[in-house]
Protein backbone atom coordinates (compact mmCIF):
# COMPACT_ATOMS: atom_id res chain seq x y z
CA UNK A 1 0.00 0.00 0.00
CA UNK A 2 1.13 3.55 -0.71
CA UNK A 3 1.94 5.24 2.61
CA UNK A 4 3.34 8.69 1.77
CA UNK A 5 0.11 10.61 1.44
CA UNK A 6 -0.23 14.38 1.44
CA UNK A 7 -3.44 16.23 0.61
CA UNK A 8 -7.19 15.73 0.97
CA UNK A 9 -6.89 11.98 0.45
CA UNK A 10 -4.95 11.60 3.73
CA UNK A 11 -8.02 11.08 5.90
CA UNK A 12 -9.62 8.70 3.43
CA UNK A 13 -6.50 6.53 3.26
CA UNK A 14 -6.36 6.51 7.04
CA UNK A 15 -10.00 5.49 7.06
CA UNK A 16 -9.27 2.60 4.71
CA UNK A 17 -6.45 1.39 6.95
CA UNK A 18 -8.58 1.74 10.02
CA UNK A 19 -11.37 -0.28 8.41
CA UNK A 20 -8.97 -3.16 7.71
CA UNK A 21 -8.09 -2.59 4.05
CA UNK A 22 -5.09 -4.72 3.03
CA UNK A 23 -5.04 -4.05 -0.69
CA UNK A 24 -3.16 -1.43 -2.68
CA UNK A 25 -4.08 2.25 -2.83
CA UNK A 26 -3.44 4.27 -6.00
CA UNK A 27 -3.40 8.05 -5.70
CA UNK A 28 -3.61 10.89 -8.24
CA UNK A 29 -0.19 11.61 -9.71
CA UNK A 30 0.94 8.01 -9.72
CA UNK A 31 1.43 6.23 -13.05
CA UNK A 32 -0.59 3.28 -11.81
CA UNK A 33 -3.48 5.57 -10.89
CA UNK A 34 -3.96 6.62 -14.51
CA UNK A 35 -3.68 3.04 -15.69
CA UNK A 36 -6.16 1.67 -13.19
CA UNK A 37 -8.83 4.35 -13.53
CA UNK A 38 -9.16 3.87 -17.30
CA UNK A 39 -12.45 2.58 -18.69
CA UNK A 40 -12.85 0.57 -21.87
CA UNK A 41 -15.43 3.23 -22.80
CA UNK A 42 -13.28 6.09 -24.20
CA UNK A 43 -15.76 8.84 -23.24
CA UNK A 44 -15.49 8.00 -19.51
CA UNK A 45 -12.59 9.89 -17.88
CA UNK A 46 -12.95 9.01 -14.22
CA UNK A 47 -11.01 11.00 -11.59
CA UNK A 48 -11.56 9.25 -8.25
CA UNK A 49 -10.04 10.56 -5.03
CA UNK A 50 -8.24 7.23 -4.86
CA UNK A 51 -8.31 3.74 -6.28
CA UNK A 52 -8.59 0.85 -3.84
CA UNK A 53 -7.29 -2.37 -5.39
CA UNK A 54 -9.04 -5.10 -3.44
CA UNK A 55 -7.64 -8.58 -2.99
CA UNK A 56 -10.42 -10.04 -0.86
CA UNK A 57 -14.00 -9.65 0.27
CA UNK A 58 -12.80 -7.98 3.48
CA UNK A 59 -10.95 -5.39 1.39
CA UNK A 60 -14.18 -4.57 -0.42
CA UNK A 61 -16.02 -4.29 2.89
CA UNK A 62 -13.32 -1.99 4.29
CA UNK A 63 -13.47 0.26 1.23
CA UNK A 64 -17.26 0.54 1.47
CA UNK A 65 -17.13 1.39 5.17
CA UNK A 66 -14.39 3.99 4.73
CA UNK A 67 -16.17 5.66 1.82
CA UNK A 68 -19.38 5.82 3.79
CA UNK A 69 -17.61 7.22 6.85
CA UNK A 70 -16.02 10.00 4.81
CA UNK A 71 -19.13 10.70 2.74
CA UNK A 72 -17.70 9.95 -0.69
CA UNK A 73 -19.31 7.81 -3.40
CA UNK A 74 -18.15 4.35 -4.44
CA UNK A 75 -17.78 2.85 -7.91
CA UNK A 76 -16.68 -0.66 -8.79
CA UNK A 77 -14.56 -1.72 -11.74
CA UNK A 78 -13.09 -5.06 -12.72
CA UNK A 79 -12.36 -4.91 -16.45
CA UNK A 80 -13.77 -1.48 -17.25
CA UNK A 81 -16.33 -2.76 -19.77
CA UNK A 82 -19.25 -1.75 -17.58
CA UNK A 83 -17.88 1.61 -16.43
CA UNK A 84 -20.35 4.22 -17.67
CA UNK A 85 -20.32 6.80 -14.82
CA UNK A 86 -17.12 8.56 -13.62
CA UNK A 87 -16.18 8.10 -9.95
CA UNK A 88 -14.99 11.70 -9.63
CA UNK A 89 -13.98 12.48 -6.06
CA UNK A 90 -14.96 9.06 -4.82
CA UNK A 91 -13.43 5.66 -4.17
CA UNK A 92 -12.97 3.42 -7.19
CA UNK A 93 -12.84 -0.16 -5.95
CA UNK A 94 -10.87 -2.33 -8.36
CA UNK A 95 -11.67 -6.03 -8.15
CA UNK A 96 -9.44 -7.09 -11.06
CA UNK A 97 -7.14 -9.16 -8.83
CA UNK A 98 -10.09 -11.12 -7.38
CA UNK A 99 -10.20 -13.35 -10.45
CA UNK A 100 -10.51 -16.87 -9.07
CA UNK A 101 -12.37 -19.49 -11.15
CA UNK A 102 -13.45 -22.84 -9.73
CA UNK A 103 -15.44 -25.44 -11.68
CA UNK A 104 -17.38 -28.28 -10.05
CA UNK A 105 -17.95 -30.74 -12.92
CA UNK A 106 -20.25 -32.98 -10.89
CA UNK A 107 -22.67 -30.16 -10.08
CA UNK A 108 -21.98 -28.37 -13.39
CA UNK A 109 -21.37 -25.15 -11.51
CA UNK A 110 -18.70 -22.45 -11.69
CA UNK A 111 -17.77 -20.17 -8.80
CA UNK A 112 -15.87 -17.02 -9.73
CA UNK A 113 -14.47 -13.89 -8.17
CA UNK A 114 -15.63 -10.45 -9.33
CA UNK A 115 -12.49 -9.90 -11.43
CA UNK A 116 -12.87 -13.07 -13.50
CA UNK A 117 -13.13 -12.77 -17.27
CA UNK A 118 -15.02 -15.14 -19.52
CA UNK A 119 -11.85 -16.51 -21.10
CA UNK A 120 -10.76 -18.07 -17.81
CA UNK A 121 -14.18 -19.65 -17.25
CA UNK A 122 -14.33 -20.99 -20.81
CA UNK A 123 -10.92 -22.62 -20.46
CA UNK A 124 -11.71 -24.12 -17.05
CA UNK A 125 -15.10 -25.48 -18.14
CA UNK A 126 -14.02 -26.94 -21.48
CA UNK A 127 -11.88 -29.56 -19.70
CA UNK A 128 -15.13 -31.18 -18.60
CA UNK A 129 -17.12 -30.69 -21.79
CA UNK A 130 -19.04 -27.83 -20.21
CA UNK A 131 -19.80 -24.26 -21.27
CA UNK A 132 -20.90 -21.08 -19.50
CA UNK A 133 -23.43 -18.66 -20.95
CA UNK A 134 -20.66 -16.28 -21.95
CA UNK A 135 -20.76 -13.27 -24.22
CA UNK A 136 -19.10 -12.38 -27.50
CA UNK A 137 -15.58 -11.71 -26.17
CA UNK A 138 -13.28 -13.67 -23.89
CA UNK A 139 -12.01 -10.53 -22.17
CA UNK A 140 -15.40 -9.34 -20.91
CA UNK A 141 -15.84 -9.45 -17.14
CA UNK A 142 -18.14 -12.21 -15.91
CA UNK A 143 -19.87 -10.48 -13.02
CA UNK A 144 -20.92 -7.20 -14.62
CA UNK A 145 -22.10 -8.97 -17.76
CA UNK A 146 -24.14 -11.47 -15.76
CA UNK A 147 -25.72 -9.00 -13.34
CA UNK A 148 -26.86 -6.92 -16.32
CA UNK A 149 -28.63 -9.92 -17.84
CA UNK A 150 -25.96 -11.36 -20.11
CA UNK A 151 -27.10 -12.32 -23.62
CA UNK A 152 -24.74 -14.82 -25.18
CA UNK A 153 -24.74 -17.17 -28.15
CA UNK A 154 -26.26 -20.03 -26.17
CA UNK A 155 -29.02 -17.82 -24.78
CA UNK A 156 -31.75 -19.04 -27.13
CA UNK A 157 -31.13 -22.56 -25.84
CA UNK A 158 -30.39 -21.92 -22.16
CA UNK A 159 -31.53 -18.36 -21.40
CA UNK A 160 -29.75 -15.27 -20.15
CA UNK A 161 -26.62 -15.64 -18.04
CA UNK A 162 -28.49 -14.05 -15.13
CA UNK A 163 -31.03 -16.88 -15.24
CA UNK A 164 -28.30 -19.42 -14.47
CA UNK A 165 -27.02 -17.72 -11.31
CA UNK A 166 -27.62 -19.85 -8.21
CA UNK A 167 -25.79 -17.92 -5.49
CA UNK A 168 -23.94 -14.66 -4.89
CA UNK A 169 -21.94 -13.13 -2.07
CA UNK A 170 -22.87 -9.45 -1.80
CA UNK A 171 -21.33 -6.59 0.20
CA UNK A 172 -24.19 -4.22 1.03
CA UNK A 173 -24.18 -0.45 1.57
CA UNK A 174 -23.60 -0.84 5.31
CA UNK A 175 -20.51 -3.00 4.77
CA UNK A 176 -22.15 -6.31 5.64
CA UNK A 177 -21.62 -9.40 3.52
CA UNK A 178 -24.71 -11.47 2.80
CA UNK A 179 -25.41 -14.56 0.73
CA UNK A 180 -28.13 -14.12 -1.85
CA UNK A 181 -29.83 -17.26 -3.12
CA UNK A 182 -33.29 -18.76 -3.47
CA UNK A 183 -33.14 -19.65 0.24
CA UNK A 184 -31.30 -16.62 1.65
CA UNK A 185 -32.29 -13.01 0.95
CA UNK A 186 -34.50 -14.12 -1.97
CA UNK A 187 -35.54 -10.53 -2.72
CA UNK A 188 -31.92 -9.50 -3.21
CA UNK A 189 -31.25 -12.67 -5.18
CA UNK A 190 -34.08 -11.80 -7.55
CA UNK A 191 -32.92 -8.20 -7.97
CA UNK A 192 -29.25 -8.81 -8.75
CA UNK A 193 -30.11 -11.19 -11.61
CA UNK A 194 -30.65 -8.34 -14.06
CA UNK A 195 -30.68 -5.30 -11.77
CA UNK A 196 -26.89 -4.83 -11.98
CA UNK A 197 -24.85 -3.32 -9.13
CA UNK A 198 -27.59 -1.18 -7.63
CA UNK A 199 -27.89 -3.26 -4.47
CA UNK A 200 -24.33 -4.03 -3.45
CA UNK A 201 -20.96 -5.30 -4.63
CA UNK A 202 -20.85 -8.94 -5.67
CA UNK A 203 -17.65 -10.56 -4.41
CA UNK A 204 -18.46 -14.13 -5.46
CA UNK A 205 -20.82 -15.55 -8.06
CA UNK A 206 -21.98 -19.12 -8.69
CA UNK A 207 -23.78 -20.16 -11.87
CA UNK A 208 -24.70 -23.23 -13.87
CA UNK A 209 -22.67 -24.65 -16.73
CA UNK A 210 -24.07 -26.62 -19.65
CA UNK A 211 -23.03 -29.75 -21.58
CA UNK A 212 -21.85 -28.04 -24.75
CA UNK A 213 -18.41 -28.97 -26.04
CA UNK A 214 -18.64 -28.22 -29.75
CA UNK A 215 -20.73 -25.90 -31.91
CA UNK A 216 -21.03 -25.29 -35.63
CA UNK A 217 -20.32 -21.60 -35.92
CA UNK A 218 -18.80 -18.72 -37.81
CA UNK A 219 -19.49 -15.66 -39.94
CA UNK A 220 -20.13 -15.68 -43.70
CA UNK A 221 -20.36 -12.67 -46.02
CA UNK A 222 -22.67 -12.01 -48.96
CA UNK A 223 -23.27 -9.18 -51.42
CA UNK A 224 -24.79 -6.01 -50.02
CA UNK A 225 -27.20 -5.89 -52.94
CA UNK A 226 -28.99 -8.84 -51.33
CA UNK A 227 -29.46 -7.05 -47.96
CA UNK A 228 -33.18 -6.30 -48.20
CA UNK A 229 -34.01 -9.77 -49.58
CA UNK A 230 -31.95 -11.45 -46.86
CA UNK A 231 -33.64 -9.48 -44.08
CA UNK A 232 -37.11 -10.22 -45.42
CA UNK A 233 -36.29 -13.92 -45.65
CA UNK A 234 -34.70 -13.75 -42.18
CA UNK A 235 -37.95 -12.35 -40.76
CA UNK A 236 -39.89 -15.44 -41.87
CA UNK A 237 -37.12 -17.97 -41.42
CA UNK A 238 -36.42 -17.15 -37.75
CA UNK A 239 -39.97 -18.18 -36.86
CA UNK A 240 -39.17 -21.76 -37.97
CA UNK A 241 -35.83 -22.58 -36.35
CA UNK A 242 -35.06 -24.45 -33.10
CA UNK A 243 -33.61 -22.83 -29.98
CA UNK A 244 -30.24 -24.50 -30.59
CA UNK A 245 -29.64 -22.13 -33.50
CA UNK A 246 -28.59 -18.52 -32.81
CA UNK A 247 -28.06 -16.03 -35.63
CA UNK A 248 -27.62 -12.38 -36.50
CA UNK A 249 -27.56 -10.45 -39.76
CA UNK A 250 -24.99 -7.64 -39.91
CA UNK A 251 -24.65 -4.93 -42.56
CA UNK A 252 -20.91 -4.24 -42.47
CA UNK A 253 -17.72 -4.64 -44.51
CA UNK A 254 -15.76 -7.70 -45.51
CA UNK A 255 -12.82 -7.81 -43.06
CA UNK A 256 -9.68 -6.16 -44.40
CA UNK A 257 -11.52 -4.45 -47.24
CA UNK A 258 -13.81 -1.51 -47.92
CA UNK A 259 -16.35 -3.78 -49.59
CA UNK A 260 -19.81 -3.41 -48.08
CA UNK A 261 -21.46 -6.76 -47.36
CA UNK A 262 -24.10 -8.68 -45.44
CA UNK A 263 -22.59 -10.85 -42.73
CA UNK A 264 -24.59 -13.74 -41.31
CA UNK A 265 -23.43 -14.86 -37.87
CA UNK A 266 -24.27 -18.42 -36.90
CA UNK A 267 -23.90 -20.64 -33.87
CA UNK A 268 -25.61 -24.01 -33.75
CA UNK A 269 -25.30 -26.17 -30.64
CA UNK A 270 -25.42 -29.42 -32.58
CA UNK A 271 -23.97 -31.33 -35.55
CA UNK A 272 -22.91 -29.77 -38.84
CA UNK A 273 -25.35 -31.65 -41.08
CA UNK A 274 -28.36 -30.46 -39.10
CA UNK A 275 -27.04 -26.89 -39.09
CA UNK A 276 -26.57 -26.94 -42.86
CA UNK A 277 -30.11 -28.23 -43.37
CA UNK A 278 -31.59 -25.52 -41.16
CA UNK A 279 -29.55 -22.74 -42.76
CA UNK A 280 -30.15 -23.75 -46.38
CA UNK A 281 -33.23 -21.53 -46.99
CA UNK A 282 -31.47 -18.43 -45.67
CA UNK A 283 -28.25 -19.07 -47.58
CA UNK A 284 -30.15 -19.72 -50.79
CA UNK A 285 -31.64 -16.25 -50.56
CA UNK A 286 -28.21 -14.76 -49.75
CA UNK A 287 -26.70 -15.94 -53.01
CA UNK A 288 -22.98 -16.37 -53.68
CA UNK A 289 -20.70 -16.29 -50.68
CA UNK A 290 -17.98 -13.62 -50.72
CA UNK A 291 -15.93 -14.65 -47.70
CA UNK A 292 -15.98 -16.44 -44.36
CA UNK A 293 -16.93 -19.94 -43.34
CA UNK A 294 -18.76 -22.04 -40.79
CA UNK A 295 -16.92 -24.81 -39.04
CA UNK A 296 -17.31 -27.19 -36.13
CA UNK A 297 -15.16 -25.96 -33.25
CA UNK A 298 -15.05 -26.01 -29.48
CA UNK A 299 -17.48 -23.53 -27.99
CA UNK A 300 -14.63 -21.88 -26.07
CA UNK A 301 -12.95 -20.98 -29.37
CA UNK A 302 -16.00 -19.50 -31.10
CA UNK A 303 -15.29 -15.75 -31.34
CA UNK A 304 -18.50 -14.11 -32.55
CA UNK A 305 -17.70 -10.44 -31.91
CA UNK A 306 -20.17 -7.61 -31.45
CA UNK A 307 -21.26 -4.17 -32.65
CA UNK A 308 -20.93 -0.98 -30.53
CA UNK A 309 -24.43 -0.08 -29.40
CA UNK A 310 -24.72 3.61 -30.18
CA UNK A 311 -28.32 2.88 -31.14
CA UNK A 312 -30.20 0.02 -29.49
CA UNK A 313 -33.81 -0.98 -29.76
CA UNK A 314 -35.97 -4.08 -29.57
CA UNK A 315 -38.32 -5.23 -32.29
CA UNK A 316 -41.30 -7.52 -31.85
CA UNK A 317 -41.60 -7.70 -35.63
CA UNK A 318 -39.21 -6.74 -38.41
CA UNK A 319 -41.17 -4.32 -40.57
CA UNK A 320 -40.52 -3.35 -44.17
CA UNK A 321 -40.04 0.22 -42.94
CA UNK A 322 -37.13 -0.76 -40.69
CA UNK A 323 -35.62 -2.92 -43.45
CA UNK A 324 -35.82 -0.05 -45.93
CA UNK A 325 -34.18 2.41 -43.52
CA UNK A 326 -31.26 0.25 -42.40
CA UNK A 327 -30.39 -1.04 -45.85
CA UNK A 328 -30.02 2.56 -47.05
CA UNK A 329 -27.35 3.28 -44.41
CA UNK A 330 -24.02 3.26 -46.23
CA UNK A 331 -21.70 4.33 -43.42
CA UNK A 332 -22.97 2.35 -40.44
CA UNK A 333 -22.69 -1.14 -39.02
CA UNK A 334 -26.16 -2.57 -38.39
CA UNK A 335 -26.69 -5.78 -36.42
CA UNK A 336 -30.09 -7.44 -36.25
CA UNK A 337 -30.01 -10.35 -33.80
CA UNK A 338 -32.62 -13.00 -33.20
CA UNK A 339 -33.68 -13.36 -29.53
CA UNK A 340 -36.73 -15.38 -28.37
CA UNK A 341 -36.36 -19.05 -27.42
CA UNK A 342 -35.38 -19.73 -23.81
CA UNK A 343 -34.76 -16.03 -23.23
CA UNK A 344 -38.51 -15.47 -23.46
CA UNK A 345 -39.37 -18.49 -21.29
CA UNK A 346 -37.13 -18.43 -18.21
CA UNK A 347 -39.30 -20.38 -15.80
CA UNK A 348 -40.55 -19.46 -12.34
CA UNK A 349 -38.51 -17.18 -10.11
CA UNK A 350 -36.39 -15.60 -12.84
CA UNK A 351 -34.82 -12.20 -12.24
CA UNK A 352 -35.79 -8.86 -13.80
CA UNK A 353 -33.95 -9.14 -17.11
CA UNK A 354 -35.85 -6.69 -19.25
CA UNK A 355 -37.89 -7.09 -22.42
CA UNK A 356 -37.67 -10.85 -22.72
CA UNK A 357 -40.59 -10.82 -25.11
CA UNK A 358 -38.64 -9.14 -27.90
CA UNK A 359 -38.03 -11.09 -31.09
CA UNK A 360 -35.00 -9.11 -32.29
CA UNK A 361 -32.48 -6.60 -31.04
CA UNK A 362 -31.36 -3.86 -33.41
CA UNK A 363 -27.92 -2.35 -32.80
CA UNK A 364 -26.31 0.36 -34.92
CA UNK A 365 -22.86 1.82 -34.33
CA UNK A 366 -24.11 5.38 -34.70
CA UNK A 367 -27.29 7.33 -34.02
CA UNK A 368 -29.82 7.17 -36.85
CA UNK A 369 -32.64 9.65 -37.32
CA UNK A 370 -36.05 8.51 -38.48
CA UNK A 371 -36.03 4.97 -37.09
CA UNK A 372 -39.24 4.02 -35.28
CA UNK A 373 -38.41 3.25 -31.64
CA UNK A 374 -40.02 1.18 -28.92
CA UNK A 375 -38.07 3.09 -26.26
CA UNK A 376 -36.77 -0.15 -24.72
CA UNK A 377 -33.14 -0.73 -23.74
CA UNK A 378 -30.92 -3.46 -22.28
CA UNK A 379 -28.54 -2.75 -19.42
CA UNK A 380 -25.51 -4.52 -20.88
CA UNK A 381 -25.72 -2.36 -24.02
CA UNK A 382 -26.79 0.86 -22.34
CA UNK A 383 -24.69 3.85 -23.36
CA UNK A 384 -26.68 6.41 -21.35
CA UNK A 385 -27.01 5.32 -17.70
CA UNK A 386 -29.77 7.86 -17.13
CA UNK A 387 -32.02 5.62 -19.23
CA UNK A 388 -31.64 2.60 -16.94
CA UNK A 389 -35.33 2.57 -16.08
CA UNK A 390 -36.22 1.82 -19.71
CA UNK A 391 -34.42 -1.53 -19.42
CA UNK A 392 -37.19 -3.02 -17.27
CA UNK A 393 -40.84 -3.88 -17.43
CA UNK A 394 -42.95 -1.54 -15.25
CA UNK A 395 -43.84 -4.19 -12.67
CA UNK A 396 -40.20 -5.26 -12.36
CA UNK A 397 -39.05 -1.67 -12.00
CA UNK A 398 -41.46 -1.13 -9.12
CA UNK A 399 -40.19 -4.26 -7.37
CA UNK A 400 -36.55 -3.29 -7.99
CA UNK A 401 -37.18 0.02 -6.25
CA UNK A 402 -38.60 -1.83 -3.26
CA UNK A 403 -35.47 -3.99 -3.01
CA UNK A 404 -33.30 -0.88 -3.40
CA UNK A 405 -35.10 0.77 -0.46
CA UNK A 406 -34.52 -2.34 1.64
CA UNK A 407 -30.78 -2.70 0.95
CA UNK A 408 -29.60 0.77 -0.11
CA UNK A 409 -32.20 3.37 0.94
CA UNK A 410 -29.73 6.28 0.70
CA UNK A 411 -28.67 5.25 -2.83
CA UNK A 412 -25.04 4.86 -1.77
CA UNK A 413 -24.42 2.73 -4.86
CA UNK A 414 -25.38 5.21 -7.56
CA UNK A 415 -22.36 5.42 -9.86
CA UNK A 416 -23.91 2.85 -12.19
CA UNK A 417 -26.99 2.31 -14.31
CA UNK A 418 -28.83 3.69 -11.35
CA UNK A 419 -32.29 2.87 -10.11
CA UNK A 420 -33.28 5.32 -7.40
CA UNK A 421 -35.02 3.94 -4.25
PDB file of N, CA, C and O in Angstrom, residues 45 57 66 69 83 85 91 111 129 168 170 189 220-221 229 231 239-240 245 286 319 335 339 342 348 370 411 415 418:
ATOM      1  N   UNK A  45     -13.892   9.467 -18.404  1.00  0.00           N
ATOM      2  CA  UNK A  45     -12.586   9.891 -17.885  1.00  0.00           C
ATOM      3  C   UNK A  45     -12.714  10.089 -16.378  1.00  0.00           C
ATOM      4  O   UNK A  45     -12.856  11.204 -15.885  1.00  0.00           O
ATOM      5  N   UNK A  57     -12.698 -10.181  -0.140  1.00  0.00           N
ATOM      6  CA  UNK A  57     -14.001  -9.648   0.267  1.00  0.00           C
ATOM      7  C   UNK A  57     -13.853  -8.640   1.389  1.00  0.00           C
ATOM      8  O   UNK A  57     -14.538  -7.615   1.414  1.00  0.00           O
ATOM      9  N   UNK A  66     -15.169   2.757   4.702  1.00  0.00           N
ATOM     10  CA  UNK A  66     -14.392   3.994   4.732  1.00  0.00           C
ATOM     11  C   UNK A  66     -15.051   5.072   3.876  1.00  0.00           C
ATOM     12  O   UNK A  66     -15.144   6.243   4.274  1.00  0.00           O
ATOM     13  N   UNK A  69     -18.006   6.392   5.705  1.00  0.00           N
ATOM     14  CA  UNK A  69     -17.611   7.222   6.847  1.00  0.00           C
ATOM     15  C   UNK A  69     -17.204   8.620   6.400  1.00  0.00           C
ATOM     16  O   UNK A  69     -17.519   9.617   7.061  1.00  0.00           O
ATOM     17  N   UNK A  83     -18.034   0.291 -17.035  1.00  0.00           N
ATOM     18  CA  UNK A  83     -17.881   1.607 -16.427  1.00  0.00           C
ATOM     19  C   UNK A  83     -18.502   2.669 -17.318  1.00  0.00           C
ATOM     20  O   UNK A  83     -17.970   3.007 -18.367  1.00  0.00           O
ATOM     21  N   UNK A  85     -20.194   5.575 -15.612  1.00  0.00           N
ATOM     22  CA  UNK A  85     -20.317   6.796 -14.820  1.00  0.00           C
ATOM     23  C   UNK A  85     -18.989   7.068 -14.114  1.00  0.00           C
ATOM     24  O   UNK A  85     -18.479   6.207 -13.396  1.00  0.00           O
ATOM     25  N   UNK A  91     -14.311   6.824  -4.267  1.00  0.00           N
ATOM     26  CA  UNK A  91     -13.428   5.663  -4.168  1.00  0.00           C
ATOM     27  C   UNK A  91     -13.778   4.707  -5.303  1.00  0.00           C
ATOM     28  O   UNK A  91     -14.926   4.282  -5.430  1.00  0.00           O
ATOM     29  N   UNK A 111     -17.798 -21.200  -9.831  1.00  0.00           N
ATOM     30  CA  UNK A 111     -17.767 -20.168  -8.800  1.00  0.00           C
ATOM     31  C   UNK A 111     -16.610 -19.238  -9.132  1.00  0.00           C
ATOM     32  O   UNK A 111     -15.469 -19.682  -9.261  1.00  0.00           O
ATOM     33  N   UNK A 129     -16.070 -30.690 -20.791  1.00  0.00           N
ATOM     34  CA  UNK A 129     -17.123 -30.686 -21.790  1.00  0.00           C
ATOM     35  C   UNK A 129     -18.282 -29.789 -21.435  1.00  0.00           C
ATOM     36  O   UNK A 129     -19.417 -30.013 -21.872  1.00  0.00           O
ATOM     37  N   UNK A 168     -24.882 -15.768  -4.836  1.00  0.00           N
ATOM     38  CA  UNK A 168     -23.942 -14.655  -4.895  1.00  0.00           C
ATOM     39  C   UNK A 168     -23.623 -14.184  -3.489  1.00  0.00           C
ATOM     40  O   UNK A 168     -24.472 -14.217  -2.587  1.00  0.00           O
ATOM     41  N   UNK A 170     -22.648 -10.860  -1.520  1.00  0.00           N
ATOM     42  CA  UNK A 170     -22.870  -9.449  -1.801  1.00  0.00           C
ATOM     43  C   UNK A 170     -22.490  -8.595  -0.597  1.00  0.00           C
ATOM     44  O   UNK A 170     -22.965  -8.836   0.517  1.00  0.00           O
ATOM     45  N   UNK A 189     -31.631 -11.708  -4.156  1.00  0.00           N
ATOM     46  CA  UNK A 189     -31.248 -12.671  -5.184  1.00  0.00           C
ATOM     47  C   UNK A 189     -32.013 -12.402  -6.478  1.00  0.00           C
ATOM     48  O   UNK A 189     -31.429 -12.412  -7.578  1.00  0.00           O
ATOM     49  N   UNK A 220     -20.276 -15.623 -42.240  1.00  0.00           N
ATOM     50  CA  UNK A 220     -20.134 -15.676 -43.695  1.00  0.00           C
ATOM     51  C   UNK A 220     -20.675 -14.381 -44.298  1.00  0.00           C
ATOM     52  O   UNK A 220     -21.594 -13.764 -43.752  1.00  0.00           O
ATOM     53  N   UNK A 221     -20.087 -13.978 -45.427  1.00  0.00           N
ATOM     54  CA  UNK A 221     -20.358 -12.675 -46.024  1.00  0.00           C
ATOM     55  C   UNK A 221     -20.959 -12.835 -47.418  1.00  0.00           C
ATOM     56  O   UNK A 221     -20.502 -13.663 -48.220  1.00  0.00           O
ATOM     57  N   UNK A 229     -33.439  -8.432 -49.378  1.00  0.00           N
ATOM     58  CA  UNK A 229     -34.009  -9.768 -49.580  1.00  0.00           C
ATOM     59  C   UNK A 229     -33.640 -10.704 -48.432  1.00  0.00           C
ATOM     60  O   UNK A 229     -34.473 -11.502 -47.970  1.00  0.00           O
ATOM     61  N   UNK A 231     -32.916  -9.855 -45.299  1.00  0.00           N
ATOM     62  CA  UNK A 231     -33.636  -9.475 -44.084  1.00  0.00           C
ATOM     63  C   UNK A 231     -35.104  -9.888 -44.140  1.00  0.00           C
ATOM     64  O   UNK A 231     -35.679 -10.310 -43.127  1.00  0.00           O
ATOM     65  N   UNK A 239     -38.788 -17.628 -37.540  1.00  0.00           N
ATOM     66  CA  UNK A 239     -39.971 -18.179 -36.862  1.00  0.00           C
ATOM     67  C   UNK A 239     -40.019 -19.698 -36.936  1.00  0.00           C
ATOM     68  O   UNK A 239     -40.836 -20.326 -36.259  1.00  0.00           O
ATOM     69  N   UNK A 240     -39.106 -20.309 -37.724  1.00  0.00           N
ATOM     70  CA  UNK A 240     -39.174 -21.759 -37.967  1.00  0.00           C
ATOM     71  C   UNK A 240     -38.044 -22.545 -37.323  1.00  0.00           C
ATOM     72  O   UNK A 240     -38.074 -23.778 -37.357  1.00  0.00           O
ATOM     73  N   UNK A 245     -30.238 -22.940 -32.440  1.00  0.00           N
ATOM     74  CA  UNK A 245     -29.641 -22.130 -33.501  1.00  0.00           C
ATOM     75  C   UNK A 245     -29.778 -20.642 -33.178  1.00  0.00           C
ATOM     76  O   UNK A 245     -30.881 -20.118 -33.029  1.00  0.00           O
ATOM     77  N   UNK A 286     -29.398 -15.626 -49.821  1.00  0.00           N
ATOM     78  CA  UNK A 286     -28.215 -14.760 -49.753  1.00  0.00           C
ATOM     79  C   UNK A 286     -27.393 -14.785 -51.028  1.00  0.00           C
ATOM     80  O   UNK A 286     -26.680 -13.823 -51.336  1.00  0.00           O
ATOM     81  N   UNK A 319     -40.298  -4.918 -39.557  1.00  0.00           N
ATOM     82  CA  UNK A 319     -41.167  -4.320 -40.572  1.00  0.00           C
ATOM     83  C   UNK A 319     -40.396  -3.958 -41.828  1.00  0.00           C
ATOM     84  O   UNK A 319     -39.176  -3.772 -41.814  1.00  0.00           O
ATOM     85  N   UNK A 335     -26.590  -4.375 -36.820  1.00  0.00           N
ATOM     86  CA  UNK A 335     -26.689  -5.783 -36.421  1.00  0.00           C
ATOM     87  C   UNK A 335     -28.098  -6.086 -35.926  1.00  0.00           C
ATOM     88  O   UNK A 335     -28.556  -5.534 -34.927  1.00  0.00           O
ATOM     89  N   UNK A 339     -33.601 -13.022 -30.965  1.00  0.00           N
ATOM     90  CA  UNK A 339     -33.680 -13.355 -29.532  1.00  0.00           C
ATOM     91  C   UNK A 339     -34.649 -14.531 -29.353  1.00  0.00           C
ATOM     92  O   UNK A 339     -34.431 -15.586 -29.881  1.00  0.00           O
ATOM     93  N   UNK A 342     -35.406 -19.619 -25.262  1.00  0.00           N
ATOM     94  CA  UNK A 342     -35.380 -19.729 -23.806  1.00  0.00           C
ATOM     95  C   UNK A 342     -35.293 -18.372 -23.123  1.00  0.00           C
ATOM     96  O   UNK A 342     -35.657 -18.242 -21.951  1.00  0.00           O
ATOM     97  N   UNK A 348     -40.136 -20.164 -13.553  1.00  0.00           N
ATOM     98  CA  UNK A 348     -40.552 -19.462 -12.337  1.00  0.00           C
ATOM     99  C   UNK A 348     -39.352 -18.914 -11.585  1.00  0.00           C
ATOM    100  O   UNK A 348     -38.284 -19.532 -11.550  1.00  0.00           O
ATOM    101  N   UNK A 370     -34.935   9.022 -37.697  1.00  0.00           N
ATOM    102  CA  UNK A 370     -36.046   8.507 -38.483  1.00  0.00           C
ATOM    103  C   UNK A 370     -36.443   7.080 -38.221  1.00  0.00           C
ATOM    104  O   UNK A 370     -37.451   6.600 -38.753  1.00  0.00           O
ATOM    105  N   UNK A 411     -29.242   5.301  -1.477  1.00  0.00           N
ATOM    106  CA  UNK A 411     -28.671   5.252  -2.830  1.00  0.00           C
ATOM    107  C   UNK A 411     -27.158   5.465  -2.798  1.00  0.00           C
ATOM    108  O   UNK A 411     -26.600   6.195  -3.629  1.00  0.00           O
ATOM    109  N   UNK A 415     -23.217   5.193  -8.707  1.00  0.00           N
ATOM    110  CA  UNK A 415     -22.357   5.420  -9.865  1.00  0.00           C
ATOM    111  C   UNK A 415     -22.420   4.192 -10.785  1.00  0.00           C
ATOM    112  O   UNK A 415     -21.469   3.443 -10.954  1.00  0.00           O
ATOM    113  N   UNK A 418     -28.201   3.544 -12.647  1.00  0.00           N
ATOM    114  CA  UNK A 418     -28.832   3.686 -11.347  1.00  0.00           C
ATOM    115  C   UNK A 418     -30.359   3.635 -11.381  1.00  0.00           C
ATOM    116  O   UNK A 418     -31.003   4.217 -12.244  1.00  0.00           O
TER     117      UNK A 418
END
